[in-house]
Structure formats: structure tokens, C-alpha cells
């Protein structure tokens, strides 16, 4: 029997039958529950929550989270433009730049969104701009964390943020142009292991904040993890809130003119709500390894090859059968690295069985590509009242290629 509980097996199979395979399926109720958990955690303090839409930018998901009163955290001009479809208030959109171009800066200034700048060279360009008055800077707090080295963004040598040794220069630059740094930000990594690590970075930020005379807010970033392996401990949001409350309550005493604190998780809201449903197309015994070949792969869920990420896999047709066969679940991309799960104990599996790759709601579809010119999967929401709603239809193989040729301007 599978260890996986609370999987909506019948709904996933219904989604498979209705929308075909592969298909991403999301549980709306779980997304909304995650929103409620953070919203209630620090509600007595001037804390605002933003959703890092890079985790999953399906418009129906952005809308559901935003309706809960959660703002938008973006990392590209394209994400900013996408969020403008949901709000007329540019102050709701926080834009953390990363190697931004002049044109992107111009658009951000025009749009009036909150721009968060992570390099002195870009800060100077911004401060020089005749239409700017104030900004936020991204600090590298020299405390990094995350589920993998590739998502550790607070390491002192990472490409992100202005390092602590240059903060005085940032303050001087703002003074030179007679402008104000009103916000500071740090995001130390994705999948922070323990609440205490996030708290340590918050302490550094609160200390550094004393160097900024015009400060009105601090954004402490995102990074709340997901327990992908069932043995992983869940991030203790209550413990985190208790520790954060002590820090922020103390800090507020120094801020008589009002202040705001932001957090911007992405994965937290959506990871556990999502499943990538796929069917088994091949069973192949290579002596040491028995592969289950599927109709999806790294082009739809790149986390396993990119970060050696672990996702639970279940056979939806045989949830109660003994899990006594060792399989490696492979994708259909022409790359040896296209493996979604190594060495899993599953029930005896046959061609046509339907698998669900669990906890795939974050950094799944947003990182998907059409490598090998493959079509993208459909996306389906199990709504709060249990209906299946298609939130992005799939294109057929013919339509995918037709659109590609058209996008390239090739042919008639
Ligand atoms: C600047 C920034 N903020 C927030 C996030 C969201 O991180 P997570 O999904 O781990 O909460 C990311 C993701 O890496 C990020 O780069």
C-alpha cells in the first residue's frame, strides 16, 4: 500500500480520462489553505504577503491567491505585465530585477511598480533617471540556504544582491542623486531548511536596516520549503511566526512613523497542491534497472534532473496493491538524464497504468519547455467544490508544430 495519503485518486483519474495524459492537476482547496495559514500567522503585525508567481503563473492560480489578499512578487518584466492583468495598483507588484536591461527599467518606472535593485551599477542608472524618487535594494546578507546549491541565493558569492560591504556606497549614491532608499530586501534561497535559518537572515536584515535613514519597509523574501519526502518534516509555520513575531514586535518599537514587513514565498502556496499525471507507455528490463517509460519527462518537470529533486510517485490504478517492485521512472525526452524518479518501490506496473508525480505544483509548468518539440501538458484545477476545470488546454502535436512554424514566421 502507498504511504501517500490524501491524494484525490478518483479526481486525478477523472482528469486523466477527460483531459488525457500528461496533465497537471491542482487542488484549489490546498492552495487556499496555504494562503490562510500564512495570512493568519502574523496577522496582528504590519506584515504583507506576496506570491512569487515564478512558482506557478497560471492565471487562475494567480487569481485565486490574489483574491485572498496576497500581492504579487515578480522577477521579470514579463511577470510584471502578467500581474498587471490582475491589479490596477502598481504598488501591489514587487519587481526584483536581475540583470535588468535599460528598456526593462524604463517600463518598470513607467508602470510605477516597486522596483527592487540588486546591483550598484543598475542602482546608479535608476537613481539618475529623472522620473524616479525612491527604491528598494536587494541585499546579499551572506546567509544562504535552500534545497540545492543551485537555489542558494544568499551565499556571499552568489550572483544576487548587493553585498554588505557595498551598502554604504548604495546609501551614498542615493544621497548623491537626492533620492531615497525606502526598502531593503533579501531572499536567501528556495526551500529553506529550518525556520531558524530564515530568522537568522531576518536578524541580519534588521541590523542592516539601521544604515538606511529613509526606510519604510523590509522584504524578507520567500523560501518556505515543501516536505517532498514523506520523512521530511513540514516547515513549522507556527514556530516561524512565533520567532518572527518576537523580532518584528521589538523592531516596531524603533519605527514610530509606521513600517511594513513583506514575505514573498512561491513554492509554499502551490507545490503540494499539484500532481503531474502521466501514463506508462513502456516497461523495460535493463537487467539492473527496470524502467517505466512515461508520456511526460524533464520538459514538463525539470526539477529532478536539474536539482536532483525528489518527487513521490504513485500508481493511481493500484494504490492498495503491495509495493514490492523496484522501478526507475523515465521520461520520453531523448536525453539519458531524463529520469523523473530513481529506484522506487511501486506495485507491479503495466503499460497503460496511470502515475501521479506528487508535489509538482511549484516550478513544474513554469519551467516546462517544448524540448524535442513536444507539446505542453494541459492544466486542470480541482475547484474547491470538487469540479474539474481546465485552466490551460493542451495543444495537439499537430497544433504545437503549426503554432511553432507560425511563430517563426515560416511558410504561408
Ligand atoms: C527573489 C525571489 N523571491 C521569492 C522566491 C520564491 O521562492 P520560494 O518559491 O522558494 O518561496 C524566489 C525563488 O527563487 C526568488 O528568486
CSV table of C-alpha atoms and ligand atoms in Angstrom, one decimal:
chain,number,residue,atom,x,y,z
A,1,UNK,CA,0.0,0.0,0.0
A,2,UNK,CA,1.2,3.5,-0.7
A,3,UNK,CA,2.4,5.8,2.1
A,4,UNK,CA,0.7,8.7,0.3
A,5,UNK,CA,-2.4,9.8,1.9
A,6,UNK,CA,-4.9,12.5,0.9
A,7,UNK,CA,-4.3,12.0,-2.8
A,8,UNK,CA,-7.5,12.7,-4.7
A,9,UNK,CA,-7.1,9.4,-6.6
A,10,UNK,CA,-10.6,9.4,-8.2
A,11,UNK,CA,-10.4,13.1,-9.3
A,12,UNK,CA,-6.9,12.5,-10.8
A,13,UNK,CA,-8.1,9.5,-12.8
A,14,UNK,CA,-11.1,11.5,-13.9
A,15,UNK,CA,-8.8,14.3,-15.0
A,16,UNK,CA,-6.7,11.8,-16.9
A,17,UNK,CA,-9.8,10.3,-18.6
A,18,UNK,CA,-11.2,13.7,-19.5
A,19,UNK,CA,-8.1,15.7,-20.5
A,20,UNK,CA,-5.8,12.9,-21.5
A,21,UNK,CA,-2.2,12.4,-20.4
A,22,UNK,CA,0.0,14.1,-19.4
A,23,UNK,CA,-1.9,16.6,-17.4
A,24,UNK,CA,-1.0,18.9,-14.4
A,25,UNK,CA,-3.8,18.8,-11.8
A,26,UNK,CA,-4.0,21.2,-8.9
A,27,UNK,CA,-6.2,21.1,-5.8
A,28,UNK,CA,-7.6,24.6,-5.2
A,29,UNK,CA,-8.5,23.8,-1.6
A,30,UNK,CA,-4.9,23.1,-0.8
A,31,UNK,CA,-3.7,26.3,-2.3
A,32,UNK,CA,-6.3,28.3,-0.4
A,33,UNK,CA,-5.4,26.5,2.8
A,34,UNK,CA,-1.8,27.5,2.4
A,35,UNK,CA,-2.9,31.1,1.9
A,36,UNK,CA,-4.9,31.0,5.1
A,37,UNK,CA,-2.0,29.5,7.1
A,38,UNK,CA,0.3,32.4,6.3
A,39,UNK,CA,-2.3,35.1,6.5
A,40,UNK,CA,-3.3,34.1,10.0
A,41,UNK,CA,0.3,33.5,11.2
A,42,UNK,CA,1.3,37.2,11.7
A,43,UNK,CA,-2.0,39.0,11.3
A,44,UNK,CA,-1.6,41.2,14.3
A,45,UNK,CA,1.5,42.9,12.8
A,46,UNK,CA,2.0,45.1,9.7
A,47,UNK,CA,3.0,42.2,7.6
A,48,UNK,CA,2.1,41.8,3.9
A,49,UNK,CA,2.3,38.5,1.9
A,50,UNK,CA,3.2,38.4,-1.8
A,51,UNK,CA,3.1,35.4,-4.1
A,52,UNK,CA,6.2,34.7,-6.1
A,53,UNK,CA,4.5,33.9,-9.3
A,54,UNK,CA,7.5,32.2,-10.8
A,55,UNK,CA,6.4,29.1,-8.8
A,56,UNK,CA,3.3,28.7,-10.9
A,57,UNK,CA,1.9,31.6,-13.0
A,58,UNK,CA,-1.2,30.0,-14.4
A,59,UNK,CA,-3.6,33.0,-14.3
A,60,UNK,CA,-6.3,31.1,-12.5
A,61,UNK,CA,-3.9,30.2,-9.7
A,62,UNK,CA,-2.6,33.8,-9.5
A,63,UNK,CA,-6.2,35.0,-9.3
A,64,UNK,CA,-7.2,32.5,-6.6
A,65,UNK,CA,-4.2,33.5,-4.4
A,66,UNK,CA,-4.6,37.3,-5.1
A,67,UNK,CA,-8.3,37.1,-4.1
A,68,UNK,CA,-7.1,36.1,-0.7
A,69,UNK,CA,-5.4,39.5,-0.4
A,70,UNK,CA,-1.9,38.4,-1.3
A,71,UNK,CA,0.1,40.6,-3.6
A,72,UNK,CA,2.5,39.8,-6.5
A,73,UNK,CA,6.2,39.1,-6.4
A,74,UNK,CA,7.8,39.2,-9.8
A,75,UNK,CA,11.3,38.7,-11.2
A,76,UNK,CA,10.9,39.8,-14.9
A,77,UNK,CA,9.2,42.4,-17.0
A,78,UNK,CA,7.0,39.7,-18.4
A,79,UNK,CA,5.8,38.7,-15.0
A,80,UNK,CA,5.1,42.3,-14.2
A,81,UNK,CA,3.0,42.6,-17.3
A,82,UNK,CA,1.2,39.4,-16.4
A,83,UNK,CA,0.4,40.7,-12.9
A,84,UNK,CA,-1.0,43.9,-14.4
A,85,UNK,CA,-3.8,41.8,-15.7
A,86,UNK,CA,-4.9,41.3,-12.1
A,87,UNK,CA,-4.4,44.7,-10.5
A,88,UNK,CA,-4.6,48.4,-11.3
A,89,UNK,CA,-2.5,49.2,-8.3
A,90,UNK,CA,1.2,49.2,-9.2
A,91,UNK,CA,2.1,49.2,-5.5
A,92,UNK,CA,0.8,45.6,-5.3
A,93,UNK,CA,3.6,44.5,-7.7
A,94,UNK,CA,7.1,44.0,-6.3
A,95,UNK,CA,9.7,43.5,-9.0
A,96,UNK,CA,13.1,42.1,-8.1
A,97,UNK,CA,15.4,42.8,-11.1
A,98,UNK,CA,18.2,40.5,-12.1
A,99,UNK,CA,20.5,41.8,-14.9
A,100,UNK,CA,17.7,44.1,-16.0
A,101,UNK,CA,18.1,45.9,-19.3
A,102,UNK,CA,17.6,49.7,-19.7
A,103,UNK,CA,14.4,49.0,-21.6
A,104,UNK,CA,13.0,46.9,-18.8
A,105,UNK,CA,13.9,49.6,-16.2
A,106,UNK,CA,12.1,52.2,-18.3
A,107,UNK,CA,9.0,50.0,-18.4
A,108,UNK,CA,9.1,49.4,-14.7
A,109,UNK,CA,9.5,53.1,-14.0
A,110,UNK,CA,6.6,53.9,-16.3
A,111,UNK,CA,4.4,51.2,-14.7
A,112,UNK,CA,5.2,52.6,-11.2
A,113,UNK,CA,5.8,49.1,-9.7
A,114,UNK,CA,8.0,48.7,-6.7
A,115,UNK,CA,11.5,48.1,-8.1
A,116,UNK,CA,14.0,46.1,-6.1
A,117,UNK,CA,17.5,46.6,-7.4
A,118,UNK,CA,20.3,44.1,-6.8
A,119,UNK,CA,23.4,45.7,-8.3
A,120,UNK,CA,25.2,49.1,-7.7
A,121,UNK,CA,25.6,49.7,-11.4
A,122,UNK,CA,21.8,49.3,-12.0
A,123,UNK,CA,21.1,51.4,-8.9
A,124,UNK,CA,23.0,54.3,-10.3
A,125,UNK,CA,21.1,54.1,-13.6
A,126,UNK,CA,17.9,54.1,-11.7
A,127,UNK,CA,18.8,56.9,-9.4
A,128,UNK,CA,19.9,59.0,-12.4
A,129,UNK,CA,16.5,58.6,-14.1
A,130,UNK,CA,14.6,61.9,-14.0
A,131,UNK,CA,11.3,60.2,-13.0
A,132,UNK,CA,12.5,58.1,-10.0
A,133,UNK,CA,12.2,59.2,-6.4
A,134,UNK,CA,12.8,56.1,-4.3
A,135,UNK,CA,13.6,52.4,-4.5
A,136,UNK,CA,14.3,49.2,-2.7
A,137,UNK,CA,17.6,47.4,-2.8
A,138,UNK,CA,18.3,43.7,-2.7
A,139,UNK,CA,21.0,42.9,-0.2
A,140,UNK,CA,23.1,39.7,-0.2
A,141,UNK,CA,23.0,39.1,3.6
A,142,UNK,CA,25.8,36.4,3.4
A,143,UNK,CA,23.5,33.8,4.8
A,144,UNK,CA,22.5,31.3,2.1
A,145,UNK,CA,20.1,28.3,2.3
A,146,UNK,CA,18.0,26.2,0.1
A,147,UNK,CA,17.3,22.6,-1.0
A,148,UNK,CA,20.1,22.6,-3.5
A,149,UNK,CA,23.3,24.7,-4.3
A,150,UNK,CA,21.6,26.0,-7.4
A,151,UNK,CA,18.9,27.7,-5.5
A,152,UNK,CA,21.0,29.2,-2.7
A,153,UNK,CA,20.8,32.9,-3.4
A,154,UNK,CA,22.2,34.3,-0.2
A,155,UNK,CA,25.6,32.7,-0.4
A,156,UNK,CA,28.2,35.6,-0.4
A,157,UNK,CA,29.5,34.6,-3.8
A,158,UNK,CA,26.0,34.1,-5.4
A,159,UNK,CA,25.1,36.5,-8.3
A,160,UNK,CA,22.3,38.0,-6.3
A,161,UNK,CA,22.1,41.2,-4.2
A,162,UNK,CA,24.4,44.0,-3.2
A,163,UNK,CA,26.9,42.7,-0.7
A,164,UNK,CA,27.1,44.1,2.8
A,165,UNK,CA,30.5,45.7,2.1
A,166,UNK,CA,28.9,47.9,-0.6
A,167,UNK,CA,25.8,49.1,1.3
A,168,UNK,CA,27.4,52.4,2.4
A,169,UNK,CA,28.1,53.0,-1.3
A,170,UNK,CA,24.4,52.4,-2.1
A,171,UNK,CA,23.4,54.9,0.6
A,172,UNK,CA,25.9,57.5,-0.7
A,173,UNK,CA,24.7,57.0,-4.3
A,174,UNK,CA,21.1,57.7,-3.2
A,175,UNK,CA,22.3,60.9,-1.4
A,176,UNK,CA,24.3,62.0,-4.4
A,177,UNK,CA,21.1,61.9,-6.6
A,178,UNK,CA,18.9,63.3,-3.8
A,179,UNK,CA,16.8,60.2,-3.8
A,180,UNK,CA,15.7,57.7,-1.1
A,181,UNK,CA,16.2,54.0,-0.4
A,182,UNK,CA,12.9,53.3,1.2
A,183,UNK,CA,13.0,49.5,1.2
A,184,UNK,CA,15.5,46.7,1.6
A,185,UNK,CA,15.1,43.1,0.6
A,186,UNK,CA,16.8,39.7,0.9
A,187,UNK,CA,15.9,36.3,-0.4
A,188,UNK,CA,18.4,33.7,0.8
A,189,UNK,CA,17.2,30.7,-1.1
A,190,UNK,CA,14.4,28.4,-2.1
A,191,UNK,CA,13.5,25.5,0.2
A,192,UNK,CA,14.9,27.0,3.4
A,193,UNK,CA,15.5,24.0,5.7
A,194,UNK,CA,14.6,25.3,9.2
A,195,UNK,CA,12.6,28.3,10.4
A,196,UNK,CA,15.6,29.3,12.4
A,197,UNK,CA,17.7,29.9,9.3
A,198,UNK,CA,15.2,32.3,7.9
A,199,UNK,CA,15.1,34.0,11.3
A,200,UNK,CA,18.9,34.4,11.3
A,201,UNK,CA,18.7,36.2,7.9
A,202,UNK,CA,15.9,38.4,9.3
A,203,UNK,CA,18.1,39.4,12.2
A,204,UNK,CA,20.9,40.4,9.8
A,205,UNK,CA,18.4,42.5,7.8
A,206,UNK,CA,17.0,44.2,10.8
A,207,UNK,CA,20.5,45.1,12.0
A,208,UNK,CA,21.5,46.4,8.5
A,209,UNK,CA,18.3,48.4,8.3
A,210,UNK,CA,19.9,50.9,10.7
A,211,UNK,CA,22.1,52.1,7.9
A,212,UNK,CA,19.1,53.3,5.9
A,213,UNK,CA,17.7,56.5,7.2
A,214,UNK,CA,14.6,56.7,5.0
A,215,UNK,CA,13.4,53.1,5.3
A,216,UNK,CA,9.7,52.3,5.3
A,217,UNK,CA,9.7,48.6,4.7
A,218,UNK,CA,11.8,45.4,4.7
A,219,UNK,CA,11.1,42.4,2.4
A,220,UNK,CA,12.4,39.2,3.9
A,221,UNK,CA,11.9,37.1,0.7
A,222,UNK,CA,10.4,33.7,0.3
A,223,UNK,CA,11.9,30.2,0.5
A,224,UNK,CA,9.5,28.3,2.8
A,225,UNK,CA,10.0,24.6,2.0
A,226,UNK,CA,7.8,21.7,1.0
A,227,UNK,CA,8.2,18.3,2.6
A,228,UNK,CA,8.7,16.4,-0.7
A,229,UNK,CA,9.8,13.2,1.0
A,230,UNK,CA,7.2,11.9,3.5
A,231,UNK,CA,10.0,11.6,6.0
A,232,UNK,CA,10.7,15.3,5.7
A,233,UNK,CA,9.4,17.5,8.5
A,234,UNK,CA,6.9,20.0,7.5
A,235,UNK,CA,8.1,23.6,7.8
A,236,UNK,CA,6.8,24.7,11.1
A,237,UNK,CA,4.9,27.9,10.2
A,238,UNK,CA,3.7,28.4,13.8
A,239,UNK,CA,7.2,28.2,15.2
A,240,UNK,CA,8.4,30.5,12.4
A,241,UNK,CA,5.7,33.0,13.2
A,242,UNK,CA,6.4,32.9,16.9
A,243,UNK,CA,10.1,33.7,16.3
A,244,UNK,CA,9.3,36.3,13.7
A,245,UNK,CA,6.8,38.0,15.9
A,246,UNK,CA,9.3,38.5,18.7
A,247,UNK,CA,11.8,40.1,16.2
A,248,UNK,CA,9.2,42.3,14.5
A,249,UNK,CA,7.5,43.4,17.7
A,250,UNK,CA,10.8,44.6,19.0
A,251,UNK,CA,11.8,46.2,15.7
A,252,UNK,CA,8.5,48.1,15.5
A,253,UNK,CA,9.3,49.9,18.7
A,254,UNK,CA,12.0,51.8,16.8
A,255,UNK,CA,9.6,52.7,14.0
A,256,UNK,CA,7.3,55.4,15.4
A,257,UNK,CA,6.2,56.6,11.9
A,258,UNK,CA,4.8,53.2,10.8
A,259,UNK,CA,6.5,50.4,8.9
A,260,UNK,CA,5.8,47.3,6.8
A,261,UNK,CA,7.3,43.9,6.5
A,262,UNK,CA,6.9,41.7,3.5
A,263,UNK,CA,7.4,38.0,2.7
A,264,UNK,CA,7.2,36.5,-0.8
A,265,UNK,CA,7.0,32.7,-0.8
A,266,UNK,CA,6.1,30.9,-4.0
A,267,UNK,CA,6.5,27.2,-3.5
A,268,UNK,CA,4.7,27.3,-0.2
A,269,UNK,CA,1.4,28.2,-1.9
A,270,UNK,CA,1.3,25.7,-4.7
A,271,UNK,CA,3.8,22.8,-4.5
A,272,UNK,CA,1.8,20.3,-2.5
A,273,UNK,CA,-1.4,21.1,-4.4
A,274,UNK,CA,0.0,19.9,-7.8
A,275,UNK,CA,0.3,16.5,-9.5
A,276,UNK,CA,1.7,15.6,-12.9
A,277,UNK,CA,-0.5,12.8,-14.1
A,278,UNK,CA,1.2,10.6,-16.8
A,279,UNK,CA,0.6,7.2,-18.3
A,280,UNK,CA,3.1,4.4,-18.6
A,281,UNK,CA,3.9,3.7,-22.2
A,282,UNK,CA,6.9,1.3,-21.8
A,283,UNK,CA,8.1,-1.2,-19.3
A,284,UNK,CA,11.8,-2.1,-20.0
A,285,UNK,CA,14.0,-4.5,-18.1
A,286,UNK,CA,17.7,-3.5,-18.5
A,287,UNK,CA,18.9,-6.1,-16.1
A,288,UNK,CA,20.0,-3.8,-13.2
A,289,UNK,CA,17.1,-1.3,-13.7
A,290,UNK,CA,13.5,-1.8,-14.7
A,291,UNK,CA,12.3,1.4,-16.4
A,292,UNK,CA,8.8,2.7,-16.5
A,293,UNK,CA,8.7,4.9,-19.6
A,294,UNK,CA,6.1,7.6,-19.5
A,295,UNK,CA,4.4,10.2,-21.8
A,296,UNK,CA,6.0,13.1,-19.9
A,297,UNK,CA,9.5,13.9,-18.9
A,298,UNK,CA,12.0,16.6,-18.0
A,299,UNK,CA,10.4,19.0,-20.5
A,300,UNK,CA,7.4,19.1,-18.2
A,301,UNK,CA,9.1,18.7,-14.8
A,302,UNK,CA,12.7,19.6,-14.9
A,303,UNK,CA,13.3,19.6,-11.1
A,304,UNK,CA,14.6,16.0,-10.8
A,305,UNK,CA,17.4,16.3,-13.4
A,306,UNK,CA,18.1,20.0,-12.6
A,307,UNK,CA,18.2,19.8,-8.8
A,308,UNK,CA,18.2,16.1,-8.1
A,309,UNK,CA,14.8,16.8,-6.7
A,310,UNK,CA,12.7,14.0,-5.2
A,311,UNK,CA,9.0,13.7,-6.0
A,312,UNK,CA,6.8,11.0,-4.7
A,313,UNK,CA,5.3,8.7,-7.4
A,314,UNK,CA,2.1,6.7,-7.1
A,315,UNK,CA,0.4,4.3,-9.3
A,316,UNK,CA,-3.2,5.6,-9.3
A,317,UNK,CA,-4.6,2.3,-10.5
A,318,UNK,CA,-3.1,0.2,-7.8
A,319,UNK,CA,-2.9,2.3,-4.7
A,320,UNK,CA,-3.7,-0.7,-2.4
A,321,UNK,CA,-1.5,-3.3,-4.1
A,322,UNK,CA,1.7,-4.4,-2.5
A,323,UNK,CA,4.6,-2.0,-3.3
A,324,UNK,CA,7.2,-4.6,-3.9
A,325,UNK,CA,8.7,-3.9,-7.4
A,326,UNK,CA,11.7,-1.6,-7.9
A,327,UNK,CA,11.3,0.8,-10.8
A,328,UNK,CA,13.0,3.9,-12.3
A,329,UNK,CA,10.5,6.3,-13.8
A,330,UNK,CA,11.8,7.7,-17.1
A,331,UNK,CA,10.6,10.5,-19.4
A,332,UNK,CA,10.2,10.5,-23.2
A,333,UNK,CA,12.9,13.0,-24.0
A,334,UNK,CA,15.9,12.0,-26.0
A,335,UNK,CA,18.4,12.5,-23.1
A,336,UNK,CA,19.8,9.9,-20.7
A,337,UNK,CA,19.3,12.4,-17.9
A,338,UNK,CA,15.6,12.4,-18.4
A,339,UNK,CA,14.7,10.5,-15.3
A,340,UNK,CA,11.9,11.6,-13.0
A,341,UNK,CA,12.4,9.2,-10.1
A,342,UNK,CA,15.1,6.6,-9.4
A,343,UNK,CA,14.6,3.3,-7.6
A,344,UNK,CA,11.0,3.5,-6.4
A,345,UNK,CA,9.1,0.7,-4.8
A,346,UNK,CA,5.8,0.6,-6.6
A,347,UNK,CA,3.1,-2.1,-7.3
A,348,UNK,CA,3.7,-4.3,-10.3
A,349,UNK,CA,3.1,-1.8,-13.1
A,350,UNK,CA,1.8,-2.3,-16.7
A,351,UNK,CA,1.6,-0.3,-19.8
A,352,UNK,CA,-1.4,1.9,-19.6
A,353,UNK,CA,-1.2,2.4,-15.8
A,354,UNK,CA,-1.6,6.0,-14.7
A,355,UNK,CA,1.1,7.5,-12.4
A,356,UNK,CA,0.9,10.7,-10.4
A,357,UNK,CA,4.1,12.6,-9.7
A,358,UNK,CA,3.3,14.3,-6.4
A,359,UNK,CA,4.1,17.8,-5.1
A,360,UNK,CA,4.6,19.1,-8.6
A,361,UNK,CA,2.6,22.3,-8.3
A,362,UNK,CA,5.6,24.6,-8.0
A,363,UNK,CA,8.4,25.1,-10.6
A,364,UNK,CA,6.7,22.4,-12.7
A,365,UNK,CA,4.7,24.0,-15.5
A,366,UNK,CA,6.5,27.4,-15.2
A,367,UNK,CA,9.8,25.7,-16.0
A,368,UNK,CA,8.3,23.5,-18.7
A,369,UNK,CA,9.6,23.7,-22.3
A,370,UNK,CA,8.9,22.2,-25.7
A,371,UNK,CA,12.2,20.5,-25.9
A,372,UNK,CA,12.1,17.8,-28.6
A,373,UNK,CA,9.3,20.0,-29.9
A,374,UNK,CA,7.0,18.2,-27.5
A,375,UNK,CA,3.6,19.6,-26.6
A,376,UNK,CA,3.0,21.1,-23.2
A,377,UNK,CA,0.6,19.3,-20.8
A,378,UNK,CA,-2.9,20.6,-20.1
A,379,UNK,CA,-3.5,22.1,-16.6
A,380,UNK,CA,-6.7,21.3,-14.7
A,381,UNK,CA,-7.9,22.7,-11.4
A,382,UNK,CA,-10.0,20.6,-8.9
A,383,UNK,CA,-12.0,23.5,-7.7
A,384,UNK,CA,-13.0,24.0,-4.1
A,385,UNK,CA,-16.4,22.4,-4.8
A,386,UNK,CA,-14.8,19.4,-6.5
A,387,UNK,CA,-15.3,20.2,-10.1
A,388,UNK,CA,-12.6,19.7,-12.7
A,389,UNK,CA,-11.9,22.9,-14.6
A,390,UNK,CA,-9.5,23.1,-17.4
A,391,UNK,CA,-7.2,26.1,-16.8
A,392,UNK,CA,-5.0,25.6,-19.8
A,393,UNK,CA,-5.9,23.3,-22.6
A,394,UNK,CA,-3.3,21.1,-24.3
A,395,UNK,CA,-2.4,21.6,-27.9
A,396,UNK,CA,-2.3,18.5,-30.1
A,397,UNK,CA,1.0,17.5,-31.7
A,398,UNK,CA,-0.2,19.0,-35.0
A,399,UNK,CA,-1.2,22.3,-33.3
A,400,UNK,CA,2.1,22.5,-31.5
A,401,UNK,CA,4.1,22.3,-34.6
A,402,UNK,CA,1.7,24.5,-36.6
A,403,UNK,CA,2.0,27.2,-33.9
A,404,UNK,CA,5.8,26.9,-33.9
A,405,UNK,CA,6.1,27.3,-37.6
A,406,UNK,CA,3.7,30.3,-37.4
A,407,UNK,CA,5.7,31.9,-34.5
A,408,UNK,CA,8.9,31.5,-36.6
A,409,UNK,CA,7.2,33.2,-39.5
A,410,UNK,CA,7.9,30.2,-41.6
A,411,UNK,CA,5.6,29.1,-44.5
A,412,UNK,CA,2.3,30.6,-45.5
B,1,LIG,C1,13.5,36.9,-5.4
B,1,LIG,C2,12.7,35.6,-5.1
B,1,LIG,N1,11.7,35.7,-4.3
B,1,LIG,C3,10.9,34.7,-3.9
B,1,LIG,C4,11.2,33.5,-4.5
B,1,LIG,C5,10.3,32.3,-4.1
B,1,LIG,O1,11.0,31.3,-3.5
B,1,LIG,P1,10.1,30.0,-3.0
B,1,LIG,O2,9.3,29.5,-4.1
B,1,LIG,O3,11.2,29.1,-2.5
B,1,LIG,O4,9.3,30.5,-1.8
B,1,LIG,C6,12.2,33.3,-5.3
B,1,LIG,C7,12.5,32.0,-5.9
B,1,LIG,O5,13.6,31.5,-6.0
B,1,LIG,C8,13.0,34.4,-5.7
B,1,LIG,O6,14.0,34.3,-6.6
